[in-house]
Amino acid sequence: MTRSDPDEASLQEQPLIAHLVELRTRILRSVVAVLIVFVPLAFLADQLFTYLATPLLAHLPEGTSMIATEVTTPFLTPFKLAFMCAFFLTVPVVLWQAWGFIAPGLYQHERRFAYPLLVMSIFLFYAGVAFAYYVVMPLVFGFITQVVPDGVAMMTDIARYLDFVLTLFFAFGVAFEIPVVIILMVWAGIVTPGKLTKQRPYVLIGAFAVGMLLTPPDIFSQTLLALPAYLLFEIGIILARILVPGHREVDAQRDSGAP
C-alpha cells in the first residue's frame, strides 16, 4: 500500500506540471510577440515621442519647448515609449494567450459567452486610449497652458510627460472596461441589472472619486474620466439585460425576497 502512494502522488502532480508548462509557454509567446513588435518601433522611437507630444506642443507658447533634466533621458524615454507602444499593440495577442490557457477549463456555453466579451474588452481598451489622446489631452493641456502664471515658463520634462500620458492611457483604458465588468458580474449572479439601477447616485459619486485617484490632479481629467465612466455604466446595464439570459427571473426573485 505504501508503494502505491508515490505513484498516486506523481499522477496528481502531472496535471499541475502540465498546466505550469503550458502557462510558461503562453507567457513566452506573449513576450516574444512584444519583442517582435518592439524591434521595428525602436527605430521609430523619436517619431513616436514627437507624435505623443503633439497635444502639448500644440499649446506651448512660441519659443518654449520640452526639456530633459537627466543625462540619459533623451535616449531612454523614447525607447520606453516604444516598448509601451509594442505592449499596447500586442494586447490582443497577450489576451488571446490568456484565453487559450483558461478556455479548456470552461464549459461550451461559457466559451460562447466569454469570446465576445474578450473581443469587446480589447475594443473598449483601445477606445479608452484613443479617447484619452484625441479628446482629454488637448483639453487638459489647453487649459494648463492658459493658467500658467505670468513670469513662469512652462517647460515640461519629457520623462515626466511620458509618465503623465501613460497614466492617462491606463486610467481611461481600464475605465472603458466597465461594461464588460458589469456583464460578468450579472452573469456570475453577483448583482442584477435591477439592483444596479438603484445604485446610480452612488456610482456617479464613485466615478468622480475613482477619477480623482487614477488621473492626474486636475479637475478636467477627473471629470473627463468620471462622465464617460458613468455613461459606460449605463451601457453595461443595457447590455447585461440583453446578453445575460434569465436575469429577469433572478431580478424578480430577489426583489420579492424569494430564495
PDB file of C-alpha atoms in Angstrom:
ATOM      1  CA  MET A   1       0.000   0.000   0.000  1.00  0.00           C
ATOM      2  CA  THR A   2       2.804   2.318   0.822  1.00  0.00           C
ATOM      3  CA  ARG A   3       4.466   1.560  -2.511  1.00  0.00           C
ATOM      4  CA  SER A   4       1.469   2.858  -4.452  1.00  0.00           C
ATOM      5  CA  ASP A   5       1.337   6.205  -2.616  1.00  0.00           C
ATOM      6  CA  PRO A   6       4.280   7.767  -4.539  1.00  0.00           C
ATOM      7  CA  ASP A   7       2.713   6.630  -7.812  1.00  0.00           C
ATOM      8  CA  GLU A   8      -0.604   8.239  -6.930  1.00  0.00           C
ATOM      9  CA  ALA A   9       1.139  11.445  -5.883  1.00  0.00           C
ATOM     10  CA  SER A  10       3.058  11.559  -9.157  1.00  0.00           C
ATOM     11  CA  LEU A  11      -0.155  11.104 -11.125  1.00  0.00           C
ATOM     12  CA  GLN A  12      -1.726  14.015  -9.252  1.00  0.00           C
ATOM     13  CA  GLU A  13       1.311  16.217  -9.851  1.00  0.00           C
ATOM     14  CA  GLN A  14       1.437  15.599 -13.598  1.00  0.00           C
ATOM     15  CA  PRO A  15      -1.632  17.722 -14.474  1.00  0.00           C
ATOM     16  CA  LEU A  16      -0.242  20.578 -12.367  1.00  0.00           C
ATOM     17  CA  ILE A  17       3.147  20.351 -14.062  1.00  0.00           C
ATOM     18  CA  ALA A  18       1.457  20.230 -17.471  1.00  0.00           C
ATOM     19  CA  HIS A  19      -0.520  23.378 -16.637  1.00  0.00           C
ATOM     20  CA  LEU A  20       2.614  25.161 -15.454  1.00  0.00           C
ATOM     21  CA  VAL A  21       4.449  24.195 -18.640  1.00  0.00           C
ATOM     22  CA  GLU A  22       1.572  25.467 -20.760  1.00  0.00           C
ATOM     23  CA  LEU A  23       1.440  28.704 -18.745  1.00  0.00           C
ATOM     24  CA  ARG A  24       5.162  29.220 -19.275  1.00  0.00           C
ATOM     25  CA  THR A  25       4.780  28.574 -22.998  1.00  0.00           C
ATOM     26  CA  ARG A  26       1.983  31.108 -23.364  1.00  0.00           C
ATOM     27  CA  ILE A  27       3.871  33.727 -21.341  1.00  0.00           C
ATOM     28  CA  LEU A  28       6.918  33.221 -23.554  1.00  0.00           C
ATOM     29  CA  ARG A  29       4.762  33.602 -26.665  1.00  0.00           C
ATOM     30  CA  SER A  30       3.408  36.873 -25.310  1.00  0.00           C
ATOM     31  CA  VAL A  31       6.900  38.155 -24.508  1.00  0.00           C
ATOM     32  CA  VAL A  32       8.166  37.173 -27.963  1.00  0.00           C
ATOM     33  CA  ALA A  33       5.221  38.962 -29.593  1.00  0.00           C
ATOM     34  CA  VAL A  34       6.020  42.142 -27.652  1.00  0.00           C
ATOM     35  CA  LEU A  35       9.705  41.953 -28.589  1.00  0.00           C
ATOM     36  CA  ILE A  36       8.942  41.353 -32.267  1.00  0.00           C
ATOM     37  CA  VAL A  37       6.814  44.491 -32.386  1.00  0.00           C
ATOM     38  CA  PHE A  38       9.277  46.459 -30.241  1.00  0.00           C
ATOM     39  CA  VAL A  39      12.276  45.965 -32.562  1.00  0.00           C
ATOM     40  CA  PRO A  40      10.935  47.996 -35.525  1.00  0.00           C
ATOM     41  CA  LEU A  41       9.293  50.537 -33.204  1.00  0.00           C
ATOM     42  CA  ALA A  42      12.651  51.145 -31.504  1.00  0.00           C
ATOM     43  CA  PHE A  43      13.948  52.655 -34.768  1.00  0.00           C
ATOM     44  CA  LEU A  44      10.938  54.999 -34.789  1.00  0.00           C
ATOM     45  CA  ALA A  45      11.184  55.946 -31.121  1.00  0.00           C
ATOM     46  CA  ASP A  46      11.866  59.643 -31.742  1.00  0.00           C
ATOM     47  CA  GLN A  47       8.984  59.956 -34.212  1.00  0.00           C
ATOM     48  CA  LEU A  48       6.660  58.173 -31.785  1.00  0.00           C
ATOM     49  CA  PHE A  49       7.540  60.569 -28.994  1.00  0.00           C
ATOM     50  CA  THR A  50       7.020  63.578 -31.262  1.00  0.00           C
ATOM     51  CA  TYR A  51       3.573  62.252 -32.153  1.00  0.00           C
ATOM     52  CA  LEU A  52       2.775  61.625 -28.492  1.00  0.00           C
ATOM     53  CA  ALA A  53       3.908  65.114 -27.529  1.00  0.00           C
ATOM     54  CA  THR A  54       1.812  66.838 -30.227  1.00  0.00           C
ATOM     55  CA  PRO A  55      -1.157  67.638 -27.918  1.00  0.00           C
ATOM     56  CA  LEU A  56       1.179  69.517 -25.552  1.00  0.00           C
ATOM     57  CA  LEU A  57       3.455  71.074 -28.163  1.00  0.00           C
ATOM     58  CA  ALA A  58       0.430  72.494 -29.969  1.00  0.00           C
ATOM     59  CA  HIS A  59      -0.451  74.564 -26.883  1.00  0.00           C
ATOM     60  CA  LEU A  60       3.001  75.618 -25.694  1.00  0.00           C
ATOM     61  CA  PRO A  61       3.774  79.326 -26.128  1.00  0.00           C
ATOM     62  CA  GLU A  62       6.008  80.240 -29.029  1.00  0.00           C
ATOM     63  CA  GLY A  63       9.673  79.966 -28.195  1.00  0.00           C
ATOM     64  CA  THR A  64       9.230  77.316 -25.486  1.00  0.00           C
ATOM     65  CA  SER A  65       9.806  73.586 -25.710  1.00  0.00           C
ATOM     66  CA  MET A  66      10.036  70.440 -23.639  1.00  0.00           C
ATOM     67  CA  ILE A  67      13.217  69.692 -21.705  1.00  0.00           C
ATOM     68  CA  ALA A  68      15.243  66.719 -20.427  1.00  0.00           C
ATOM     69  CA  THR A  69      16.585  67.078 -16.897  1.00  0.00           C
ATOM     70  CA  GLU A  70      18.618  63.849 -16.786  1.00  0.00           C
ATOM     71  CA  VAL A  71      21.625  62.913 -18.918  1.00  0.00           C
ATOM     72  CA  THR A  72      20.130  59.668 -20.254  1.00  0.00           C
ATOM     73  CA  THR A  73      16.519  60.869 -20.509  1.00  0.00           C
ATOM     74  CA  PRO A  74      16.661  61.891 -24.198  1.00  0.00           C
ATOM     75  CA  PHE A  75      17.769  58.355 -25.063  1.00  0.00           C
ATOM     76  CA  LEU A  76      15.790  56.207 -22.624  1.00  0.00           C
ATOM     77  CA  THR A  77      12.423  57.964 -22.700  1.00  0.00           C
ATOM     78  CA  PRO A  78      11.684  57.382 -26.418  1.00  0.00           C
ATOM     79  CA  PHE A  79      12.713  53.722 -26.032  1.00  0.00           C
ATOM     80  CA  LYS A  80      10.421  53.366 -23.049  1.00  0.00           C
ATOM     81  CA  LEU A  81       7.621  54.772 -25.178  1.00  0.00           C
ATOM     82  CA  ALA A  82       8.454  52.337 -27.997  1.00  0.00           C
ATOM     83  CA  PHE A  83       8.235  49.419 -25.575  1.00  0.00           C
ATOM     84  CA  MET A  84       4.898  50.597 -24.174  1.00  0.00           C
ATOM     85  CA  CYS A  85       3.555  51.027 -27.709  1.00  0.00           C
ATOM     86  CA  ALA A  86       4.670  47.485 -28.507  1.00  0.00           C
ATOM     87  CA  PHE A  87       2.807  46.239 -25.446  1.00  0.00           C
ATOM     88  CA  PHE A  88      -0.345  48.189 -26.341  1.00  0.00           C
ATOM     89  CA  LEU A  89      -0.282  46.855 -29.888  1.00  0.00           C
ATOM     90  CA  THR A  90       0.155  43.275 -28.732  1.00  0.00           C
ATOM     91  CA  VAL A  91      -2.598  43.381 -26.096  1.00  0.00           C
ATOM     92  CA  PRO A  92      -4.810  41.189 -28.363  1.00  0.00           C
ATOM     93  CA  VAL A  93      -2.036  38.584 -28.552  1.00  0.00           C
ATOM     94  CA  VAL A  94      -1.488  38.647 -24.781  1.00  0.00           C
ATOM     95  CA  LEU A  95      -5.208  38.329 -24.070  1.00  0.00           C
ATOM     96  CA  TRP A  96      -5.545  35.575 -26.656  1.00  0.00           C
ATOM     97  CA  GLN A  97      -2.788  33.590 -24.960  1.00  0.00           C
ATOM     98  CA  ALA A  98      -4.508  34.093 -21.619  1.00  0.00           C
ATOM     99  CA  TRP A  99      -7.780  32.962 -23.196  1.00  0.00           C
ATOM    100  CA  GLY A 100      -6.102  29.878 -24.628  1.00  0.00           C
ATOM    101  CA  PHE A 101      -4.901  28.931 -21.158  1.00  0.00           C
ATOM    102  CA  ILE A 102      -8.276  29.485 -19.455  1.00  0.00           C
ATOM    103  CA  ALA A 103     -10.670  28.229 -22.158  1.00  0.00           C
ATOM    104  CA  PRO A 104     -10.074  24.452 -21.685  1.00  0.00           C
ATOM    105  CA  GLY A 105     -11.444  24.738 -18.164  1.00  0.00           C
ATOM    106  CA  LEU A 106     -14.721  26.328 -19.290  1.00  0.00           C
ATOM    107  CA  TYR A 107     -17.949  24.708 -20.439  1.00  0.00           C
ATOM    108  CA  GLN A 108     -19.036  25.129 -24.046  1.00  0.00           C
ATOM    109  CA  HIS A 109     -21.729  27.683 -23.233  1.00  0.00           C
ATOM    110  CA  GLU A 110     -19.230  29.614 -21.104  1.00  0.00           C
ATOM    111  CA  ARG A 111     -16.822  29.766 -24.047  1.00  0.00           C
ATOM    112  CA  ARG A 112     -19.540  31.087 -26.353  1.00  0.00           C
ATOM    113  CA  PHE A 113     -20.319  33.771 -23.800  1.00  0.00           C
ATOM    114  CA  ALA A 114     -16.714  34.713 -22.968  1.00  0.00           C
ATOM    115  CA  TYR A 115     -15.388  35.010 -26.519  1.00  0.00           C
ATOM    116  CA  PRO A 116     -17.485  38.089 -27.459  1.00  0.00           C
ATOM    117  CA  LEU A 117     -16.524  39.652 -24.130  1.00  0.00           C
ATOM    118  CA  LEU A 118     -12.850  39.131 -24.970  1.00  0.00           C
ATOM    119  CA  VAL A 119     -13.269  40.930 -28.283  1.00  0.00           C
ATOM    120  CA  MET A 120     -15.317  43.664 -26.619  1.00  0.00           C
ATOM    121  CA  SER A 121     -12.715  44.205 -23.891  1.00  0.00           C
ATOM    122  CA  ILE A 122      -9.944  44.661 -26.484  1.00  0.00           C
ATOM    123  CA  PHE A 123     -12.021  47.149 -28.458  1.00  0.00           C
ATOM    124  CA  LEU A 124     -13.011  49.118 -25.336  1.00  0.00           C
ATOM    125  CA  PHE A 125      -9.418  49.300 -24.106  1.00  0.00           C
ATOM    126  CA  TYR A 126      -8.240  50.816 -27.377  1.00  0.00           C
ATOM    127  CA  ALA A 127     -11.270  53.127 -27.407  1.00  0.00           C
ATOM    128  CA  GLY A 128     -10.310  54.397 -23.957  1.00  0.00           C
ATOM    129  CA  VAL A 129      -6.726  55.096 -25.030  1.00  0.00           C
ATOM    130  CA  ALA A 130      -7.918  56.882 -28.194  1.00  0.00           C
ATOM    131  CA  PHE A 131     -10.390  58.960 -26.163  1.00  0.00           C
ATOM    132  CA  ALA A 132      -7.595  59.998 -23.798  1.00  0.00           C
ATOM    133  CA  TYR A 133      -5.296  61.051 -26.657  1.00  0.00           C
ATOM    134  CA  TYR A 134      -7.725  62.777 -29.000  1.00  0.00           C
ATOM    135  CA  VAL A 135     -10.183  64.310 -26.511  1.00  0.00           C
ATOM    136  CA  VAL A 136      -8.772  64.510 -22.999  1.00  0.00           C
ATOM    137  CA  MET A 137      -5.160  65.522 -23.641  1.00  0.00           C
ATOM    138  CA  PRO A 138      -5.891  68.512 -25.931  1.00  0.00           C
ATOM    139  CA  LEU A 139      -8.458  69.865 -23.445  1.00  0.00           C
ATOM    140  CA  VAL A 140      -6.232  69.322 -20.413  1.00  0.00           C
ATOM    141  CA  PHE A 141      -3.108  70.813 -21.975  1.00  0.00           C
ATOM    142  CA  GLY A 142      -5.079  73.698 -23.466  1.00  0.00           C
ATOM    143  CA  PHE A 143      -6.343  74.587 -20.002  1.00  0.00           C
ATOM    144  CA  ILE A 144      -2.998  74.097 -18.238  1.00  0.00           C
ATOM    145  CA  THR A 145      -1.068  76.288 -20.654  1.00  0.00           C
ATOM    146  CA  GLN A 146      -3.645  79.055 -20.246  1.00  0.00           C
ATOM    147  CA  VAL A 147      -3.353  79.229 -16.452  1.00  0.00           C
ATOM    148  CA  VAL A 148       0.451  79.428 -16.229  1.00  0.00           C
ATOM    149  CA  PRO A 149       1.273  82.442 -14.012  1.00  0.00           C
ATOM    150  CA  ASP A 150       2.967  85.446 -15.566  1.00  0.00           C
ATOM    151  CA  GLY A 151       6.725  85.234 -15.471  1.00  0.00           C
ATOM    152  CA  VAL A 152       6.698  81.420 -15.422  1.00  0.00           C
ATOM    153  CA  ALA A 153       7.908  79.491 -18.476  1.00  0.00           C
ATOM    154  CA  MET A 154       6.231  76.128 -18.926  1.00  0.00           C
ATOM    155  CA  MET A 155       8.961  73.645 -19.918  1.00  0.00           C
ATOM    156  CA  THR A 156       7.856  70.079 -19.228  1.00  0.00           C
ATOM    157  CA  ASP A 157      10.381  67.303 -18.676  1.00  0.00           C
ATOM    158  CA  ILE A 158       9.920  64.594 -21.305  1.00  0.00           C
ATOM    159  CA  ALA A 159      10.164  61.731 -18.775  1.00  0.00           C
ATOM    160  CA  ARG A 160       7.511  63.297 -16.531  1.00  0.00           C
ATOM    161  CA  TYR A 161       5.349  63.947 -19.587  1.00  0.00           C
ATOM    162  CA  LEU A 162       5.542  60.296 -20.646  1.00  0.00           C
ATOM    163  CA  ASP A 163       4.592  59.115 -17.154  1.00  0.00           C
ATOM    164  CA  PHE A 164       1.665  61.561 -17.148  1.00  0.00           C
ATOM    165  CA  VAL A 165       0.390  60.350 -20.508  1.00  0.00           C
ATOM    166  CA  LEU A 166       0.788  56.652 -19.680  1.00  0.00           C
ATOM    167  CA  THR A 167      -1.214  57.216 -16.501  1.00  0.00           C
ATOM    168  CA  LEU A 168      -3.997  58.777 -18.555  1.00  0.00           C
ATOM    169  CA  PHE A 169      -3.931  55.937 -21.086  1.00  0.00           C
ATOM    170  CA  PHE A 170      -4.066  53.282 -18.374  1.00  0.00           C
ATOM    171  CA  ALA A 171      -6.848  55.035 -16.456  1.00  0.00           C
ATOM    172  CA  PHE A 172      -9.071  55.511 -19.492  1.00  0.00           C
ATOM    173  CA  GLY A 173      -8.294  52.087 -20.937  1.00  0.00           C
ATOM    174  CA  VAL A 174      -9.345  50.420 -17.680  1.00  0.00           C
ATOM    175  CA  ALA A 175     -12.357  52.710 -17.179  1.00  0.00           C
ATOM    176  CA  PHE A 176     -13.732  51.804 -20.599  1.00  0.00           C
ATOM    177  CA  GLU A 177     -13.886  48.152 -19.476  1.00  0.00           C
ATOM    178  CA  ILE A 178     -16.847  48.926 -17.183  1.00  0.00           C
ATOM    179  CA  PRO A 179     -19.490  47.353 -19.496  1.00  0.00           C
ATOM    180  CA  VAL A 180     -17.530  44.090 -19.606  1.00  0.00           C
ATOM    181  CA  VAL A 181     -17.181  44.047 -15.815  1.00  0.00           C
ATOM    182  CA  ILE A 182     -20.917  44.655 -15.348  1.00  0.00           C
ATOM    183  CA  ILE A 183     -21.856  41.885 -17.772  1.00  0.00           C
ATOM    184  CA  LEU A 184     -19.545  39.434 -15.995  1.00  0.00           C
ATOM    185  CA  MET A 185     -20.944  40.380 -12.572  1.00  0.00           C
ATOM    186  CA  VAL A 186     -24.525  39.895 -13.747  1.00  0.00           C
ATOM    187  CA  TRP A 187     -23.641  36.629 -15.479  1.00  0.00           C
ATOM    188  CA  ALA A 188     -21.956  35.348 -12.305  1.00  0.00           C
ATOM    189  CA  GLY A 189     -25.028  36.224 -10.245  1.00  0.00           C
ATOM    190  CA  ILE A 190     -23.162  38.722  -8.052  1.00  0.00           C
ATOM    191  CA  VAL A 191     -25.576  41.517  -8.905  1.00  0.00           C
ATOM    192  CA  THR A 192     -28.615  42.130 -11.100  1.00  0.00           C
ATOM    193  CA  PRO A 193     -29.412  44.940 -13.553  1.00  0.00           C
ATOM    194  CA  GLY A 194     -32.346  45.944 -11.380  1.00  0.00           C
ATOM    195  CA  LYS A 195     -30.144  46.364  -8.333  1.00  0.00           C
ATOM    196  CA  LEU A 196     -27.539  48.300 -10.323  1.00  0.00           C
ATOM    197  CA  THR A 197     -30.118  50.851 -11.464  1.00  0.00           C
ATOM    198  CA  LYS A 198     -30.847  51.642  -7.812  1.00  0.00           C
ATOM    199  CA  GLN A 199     -27.178  52.446  -7.195  1.00  0.00           C
ATOM    200  CA  ARG A 200     -26.874  55.190  -9.829  1.00  0.00           C
ATOM    201  CA  PRO A 201     -26.251  58.111  -7.406  1.00  0.00           C
ATOM    202  CA  TYR A 202     -23.527  56.176  -5.593  1.00  0.00           C
ATOM    203  CA  VAL A 203     -21.943  55.090  -8.866  1.00  0.00           C
ATOM    204  CA  LEU A 204     -21.782  58.703 -10.080  1.00  0.00           C
ATOM    205  CA  ILE A 205     -20.072  59.824  -6.874  1.00  0.00           C
ATOM    206  CA  GLY A 206     -17.772  56.808  -7.041  1.00  0.00           C
ATOM    207  CA  ALA A 207     -16.858  57.607 -10.643  1.00  0.00           C
ATOM    208  CA  PHE A 208     -15.590  61.038  -9.596  1.00  0.00           C
ATOM    209  CA  ALA A 209     -13.735  59.512  -6.636  1.00  0.00           C
ATOM    210  CA  VAL A 210     -12.033  56.941  -8.869  1.00  0.00           C
ATOM    211  CA  GLY A 211     -11.266  59.673 -11.413  1.00  0.00           C
ATOM    212  CA  MET A 212      -9.536  61.619  -8.644  1.00  0.00           C
ATOM    213  CA  LEU A 213      -7.368  58.595  -7.784  1.00  0.00           C
ATOM    214  CA  LEU A 214      -6.495  57.377 -11.290  1.00  0.00           C
ATOM    215  CA  THR A 215      -5.975  60.626 -13.167  1.00  0.00           C
ATOM    216  CA  PRO A 216      -3.544  63.497 -12.625  1.00  0.00           C
ATOM    217  CA  PRO A 217      -4.650  66.083 -10.040  1.00  0.00           C
ATOM    218  CA  ASP A 218      -6.700  68.399 -12.239  1.00  0.00           C
ATOM    219  CA  ILE A 219     -10.461  68.754 -12.383  1.00  0.00           C
ATOM    220  CA  PHE A 220     -10.642  68.457 -16.171  1.00  0.00           C
ATOM    221  CA  SER A 221      -9.100  64.987 -16.496  1.00  0.00           C
ATOM    222  CA  GLN A 222     -11.068  63.793 -13.456  1.00  0.00           C
ATOM    223  CA  THR A 223     -14.354  64.981 -14.966  1.00  0.00           C
ATOM    224  CA  LEU A 224     -13.486  63.642 -18.410  1.00  0.00           C
ATOM    225  CA  LEU A 225     -12.920  60.229 -16.843  1.00  0.00           C
ATOM    226  CA  ALA A 226     -15.919  60.246 -14.484  1.00  0.00           C
ATOM    227  CA  LEU A 227     -18.583  61.212 -17.035  1.00  0.00           C
ATOM    228  CA  PRO A 228     -17.662  58.583 -19.674  1.00  0.00           C
ATOM    229  CA  ALA A 229     -17.293  56.008 -16.876  1.00  0.00           C
ATOM    230  CA  TYR A 230     -20.845  56.689 -15.714  1.00  0.00           C
ATOM    231  CA  LEU A 231     -22.123  56.559 -19.303  1.00  0.00           C
ATOM    232  CA  LEU A 232     -20.372  53.208 -19.756  1.00  0.00           C
ATOM    233  CA  PHE A 233     -22.022  52.042 -16.542  1.00  0.00           C
ATOM    234  CA  GLU A 234     -25.433  52.720 -18.094  1.00  0.00           C
ATOM    235  CA  ILE A 235     -24.376  50.979 -21.309  1.00  0.00           C
ATOM    236  CA  GLY A 236     -23.221  47.987 -19.277  1.00  0.00           C
ATOM    237  CA  ILE A 237     -26.644  47.690 -17.633  1.00  0.00           C
ATOM    238  CA  ILE A 238     -28.361  47.761 -21.033  1.00  0.00           C
ATOM    239  CA  LEU A 239     -26.004  45.143 -22.478  1.00  0.00           C
ATOM    240  CA  ALA A 240     -26.416  42.933 -19.404  1.00  0.00           C
ATOM    241  CA  ARG A 241     -30.199  42.970 -19.826  1.00  0.00           C
ATOM    242  CA  ILE A 242     -29.761  41.912 -23.459  1.00  0.00           C
ATOM    243  CA  LEU A 243     -26.888  39.430 -23.261  1.00  0.00           C
ATOM    244  CA  VAL A 244     -27.347  37.668 -19.929  1.00  0.00           C
ATOM    245  CA  PRO A 245     -30.217  35.165 -20.117  1.00  0.00           C
ATOM    246  CA  GLY A 246     -32.517  34.704 -17.166  1.00  0.00           C
ATOM    247  CA  HIS A 247     -31.698  37.974 -15.424  1.00  0.00           C
ATOM    248  CA  ARG A 248     -35.389  38.954 -15.331  1.00  0.00           C
ATOM    249  CA  GLU A 249     -36.242  35.847 -13.350  1.00  0.00           C
ATOM    250  CA  VAL A 250     -33.339  36.494 -10.981  1.00  0.00           C
ATOM    251  CA  ASP A 251     -34.414  40.131 -10.573  1.00  0.00           C
ATOM    252  CA  ALA A 252     -37.977  39.116  -9.796  1.00  0.00           C
ATOM    253  CA  GLN A 253     -36.888  36.525  -7.232  1.00  0.00           C
ATOM    254  CA  ARG A 254     -34.515  38.882  -5.473  1.00  0.00           C
ATOM    255  CA  ASP A 255     -36.979  41.781  -5.432  1.00  0.00           C
ATOM    256  CA  SER A 256     -39.682  39.529  -3.966  1.00  0.00           C
ATOM    257  CA  GLY A 257     -37.286  38.066  -1.393  1.00  0.00           C
ATOM    258  CA  ALA A 258     -37.727  34.516  -2.683  1.00  0.00           C
ATOM    259  CA  PRO A 259     -34.819  32.110  -2.104  1.00  0.00           C
TER     260      PRO A 259
END
